[in-house]
Structure formats: C-alpha cells, structure tokens
C-alpha cells in the first residue's frame, strides 16, 4: 500500500510517496547545520522519499551519539567538518557503543 506524506520546508510543499510501509534499511545522518542550513532536512527528505530507507537525522553530533544504537543502522553518513566533533571522531566514538 502506498503512503503519501506532505511536508513544508523552506516555504515549499514537498509531497513524498512511500511505495510500501516496510522500511528496509536504516540510515543515521549527522551534520552540524551551522555551515549549511537545512542540508540535513534535504538529505532526509530525499532518502526517505524513495521508500527504501528510514532516516534518523541529527544536527548535533553529541545528540546523535546519545541516541546511537549499536547494530541498528545499516549506514552512517556524517559531515567531516563539524565545530564540536569532526566526522572521524564521531565514527570512533560510535564504534565504542
């Protein structure tokens, strides 16, 4: 069964159609939005709209680590340059969880 979701972002209406309700892959997306506003939202919408991914997005690396679940995500995408913790540091710390 297809599911349609309507979102509003940046004064635009975005309509997402999910092909089925079963989410096959989970993606963790971490980007500090200080350098590019709304980039996390854009990636989340684009990946989720395929109907193939569940996207868990965080704009704060420390918050992402606090919510990290070992073995839960199939893919982790991080920004490399973030003010509080770079992407390499994030990956080292999430591997400890």
PDB file of C-alpha atoms in Angstrom:
ATOM      1  CA  UNK A   1       0.000   0.000   0.000  1.00  0.00           C
ATOM      2  CA  UNK A   2       1.402   3.413  -0.954  1.00  0.00           C
ATOM      3  CA  UNK A   3       1.571   6.164   1.646  1.00  0.00           C
ATOM      4  CA  UNK A   4       1.660   9.871   0.795  1.00  0.00           C
ATOM      5  CA  UNK A   5       3.108  12.450   3.179  1.00  0.00           C
ATOM      6  CA  UNK A   6       3.071  16.213   2.702  1.00  0.00           C
ATOM      7  CA  UNK A   7       5.844  18.311   4.280  1.00  0.00           C
ATOM      8  CA  UNK A   8       6.527  22.012   4.225  1.00  0.00           C
ATOM      9  CA  UNK A   9      10.146  23.173   4.217  1.00  0.00           C
ATOM     10  CA  UNK A  10      11.668  26.481   3.149  1.00  0.00           C
ATOM     11  CA  UNK A  11       8.258  27.782   2.079  1.00  0.00           C
ATOM     12  CA  UNK A  12       7.881  24.852  -0.302  1.00  0.00           C
ATOM     13  CA  UNK A  13       5.437  21.987  -0.109  1.00  0.00           C
ATOM     14  CA  UNK A  14       7.048  18.599  -0.579  1.00  0.00           C
ATOM     15  CA  UNK A  15       4.934  15.530  -1.286  1.00  0.00           C
ATOM     16  CA  UNK A  16       6.514  12.178  -0.503  1.00  0.00           C
ATOM     17  CA  UNK A  17       5.113   8.885  -1.682  1.00  0.00           C
ATOM     18  CA  UNK A  18       6.374   5.796   0.083  1.00  0.00           C
ATOM     19  CA  UNK A  19       5.968   2.667  -2.003  1.00  0.00           C
ATOM     20  CA  UNK A  20       5.383   0.376   0.957  1.00  0.00           C
ATOM     21  CA  UNK A  21       5.269   0.532   4.729  1.00  0.00           C
ATOM     22  CA  UNK A  22       8.227  -1.795   5.326  1.00  0.00           C
ATOM     23  CA  UNK A  23      11.457   0.113   5.798  1.00  0.00           C
ATOM     24  CA  UNK A  24      14.349  -1.981   4.569  1.00  0.00           C
ATOM     25  CA  UNK A  25      17.472  -0.015   5.570  1.00  0.00           C
ATOM     26  CA  UNK A  26      18.144   2.443   8.403  1.00  0.00           C
ATOM     27  CA  UNK A  27      20.474   5.409   7.849  1.00  0.00           C
ATOM     28  CA  UNK A  28      21.961   7.643  10.530  1.00  0.00           C
ATOM     29  CA  UNK A  29      22.640  11.136   9.175  1.00  0.00           C
ATOM     30  CA  UNK A  30      24.751  13.572  11.247  1.00  0.00           C
ATOM     31  CA  UNK A  31      25.515  17.117  10.122  1.00  0.00           C
ATOM     32  CA  UNK A  32      26.051  20.269  12.143  1.00  0.00           C
ATOM     33  CA  UNK A  33      23.738  22.762  10.432  1.00  0.00           C
ATOM     34  CA  UNK A  34      25.914  25.769  11.279  1.00  0.00           C
ATOM     35  CA  UNK A  35      27.615  25.582   7.875  1.00  0.00           C
ATOM     36  CA  UNK A  36      24.669  24.672   5.616  1.00  0.00           C
ATOM     37  CA  UNK A  37      21.170  25.349   6.944  1.00  0.00           C
ATOM     38  CA  UNK A  38      18.564  22.725   6.071  1.00  0.00           C
ATOM     39  CA  UNK A  39      21.003  20.322   4.413  1.00  0.00           C
ATOM     40  CA  UNK A  40      20.098  17.595   6.908  1.00  0.00           C
ATOM     41  CA  UNK A  41      16.415  18.052   6.139  1.00  0.00           C
ATOM     42  CA  UNK A  42      17.073  17.944   2.394  1.00  0.00           C
ATOM     43  CA  UNK A  43      19.029  14.685   2.613  1.00  0.00           C
ATOM     44  CA  UNK A  44      16.440  13.168   4.950  1.00  0.00           C
ATOM     45  CA  UNK A  45      13.571  14.014   2.606  1.00  0.00           C
ATOM     46  CA  UNK A  46      15.421  12.769  -0.483  1.00  0.00           C
ATOM     47  CA  UNK A  47      16.458   9.457   1.086  1.00  0.00           C
ATOM     48  CA  UNK A  48      13.132   8.833   2.799  1.00  0.00           C
ATOM     49  CA  UNK A  49      11.141   9.634  -0.342  1.00  0.00           C
ATOM     50  CA  UNK A  50      12.478   6.527  -2.083  1.00  0.00           C
ATOM     51  CA  UNK A  51      10.574   4.353   0.357  1.00  0.00           C
ATOM     52  CA  UNK A  52      13.688   2.240   0.846  1.00  0.00           C
ATOM     53  CA  UNK A  53      15.206   3.937   3.897  1.00  0.00           C
ATOM     54  CA  UNK A  54      14.376   5.014   7.405  1.00  0.00           C
ATOM     55  CA  UNK A  55      16.456   8.113   8.066  1.00  0.00           C
ATOM     56  CA  UNK A  56      17.435   9.207  11.560  1.00  0.00           C
ATOM     57  CA  UNK A  57      18.870  12.718  11.239  1.00  0.00           C
ATOM     58  CA  UNK A  58      20.671  14.773  13.856  1.00  0.00           C
ATOM     59  CA  UNK A  59      22.039  18.318  13.639  1.00  0.00           C
ATOM     60  CA  UNK A  60      24.183  17.827  16.715  1.00  0.00           C
ATOM     61  CA  UNK A  61      26.832  15.061  16.855  1.00  0.00           C
ATOM     62  CA  UNK A  62      26.675  14.717  20.652  1.00  0.00           C
ATOM     63  CA  UNK A  63      22.916  14.205  20.497  1.00  0.00           C
ATOM     64  CA  UNK A  64      23.387  11.604  17.749  1.00  0.00           C
ATOM     65  CA  UNK A  65      25.885   9.734  19.944  1.00  0.00           C
ATOM     66  CA  UNK A  66      23.497   9.850  22.906  1.00  0.00           C
ATOM     67  CA  UNK A  67      20.813   8.234  20.731  1.00  0.00           C
ATOM     68  CA  UNK A  68      23.148   5.837  18.913  1.00  0.00           C
ATOM     69  CA  UNK A  69      22.113   2.168  18.849  1.00  0.00           C
ATOM     70  CA  UNK A  70      24.877  -0.299  18.019  1.00  0.00           C
ATOM     71  CA  UNK A  71      23.930  -2.639  15.172  1.00  0.00           C
ATOM     72  CA  UNK A  72      20.740  -0.695  14.407  1.00  0.00           C
ATOM     73  CA  UNK A  73      21.914   1.355  11.418  1.00  0.00           C
ATOM     74  CA  UNK A  74      22.884  -0.045   8.053  1.00  0.00           C
ATOM     75  CA  UNK A  75      24.702   3.139   7.016  1.00  0.00           C
ATOM     76  CA  UNK A  76      26.115   6.147   8.887  1.00  0.00           C
ATOM     77  CA  UNK A  77      26.597   9.408   6.959  1.00  0.00           C
ATOM     78  CA  UNK A  78      28.422  12.245   8.697  1.00  0.00           C
ATOM     79  CA  UNK A  79      29.780  15.613   7.785  1.00  0.00           C
ATOM     80  CA  UNK A  80      33.571  15.642   8.078  1.00  0.00           C
ATOM     81  CA  UNK A  81      33.918  19.239   9.311  1.00  0.00           C
ATOM     82  CA  UNK A  82      31.729  19.963  12.319  1.00  0.00           C
ATOM     83  CA  UNK A  83      32.593  22.507  15.034  1.00  0.00           C
ATOM     84  CA  UNK A  84      32.176  20.331  18.147  1.00  0.00           C
ATOM     85  CA  UNK A  85      33.341  16.987  16.770  1.00  0.00           C
ATOM     86  CA  UNK A  86      34.507  16.058  13.283  1.00  0.00           C
ATOM     87  CA  UNK A  87      33.130  13.083  11.374  1.00  0.00           C
ATOM     88  CA  UNK A  88      36.171  10.905  12.088  1.00  0.00           C
ATOM     89  CA  UNK A  89      35.860  11.478  15.834  1.00  0.00           C
ATOM     90  CA  UNK A  90      32.150  10.712  15.643  1.00  0.00           C
ATOM     91  CA  UNK A  91      32.797   7.369  13.913  1.00  0.00           C
ATOM     92  CA  UNK A  92      35.432   6.413  16.501  1.00  0.00           C
ATOM     93  CA  UNK A  93      33.029   7.165  19.358  1.00  0.00           C
ATOM     94  CA  UNK A  94      30.017   5.422  17.801  1.00  0.00           C
ATOM     95  CA  UNK A  95      32.101   2.265  17.319  1.00  0.00           C
ATOM     96  CA  UNK A  96      32.622   2.143  21.091  1.00  0.00           C
ATOM     97  CA  UNK A  97      28.848   1.948  21.710  1.00  0.00           C
TER      98      UNK A  97
END
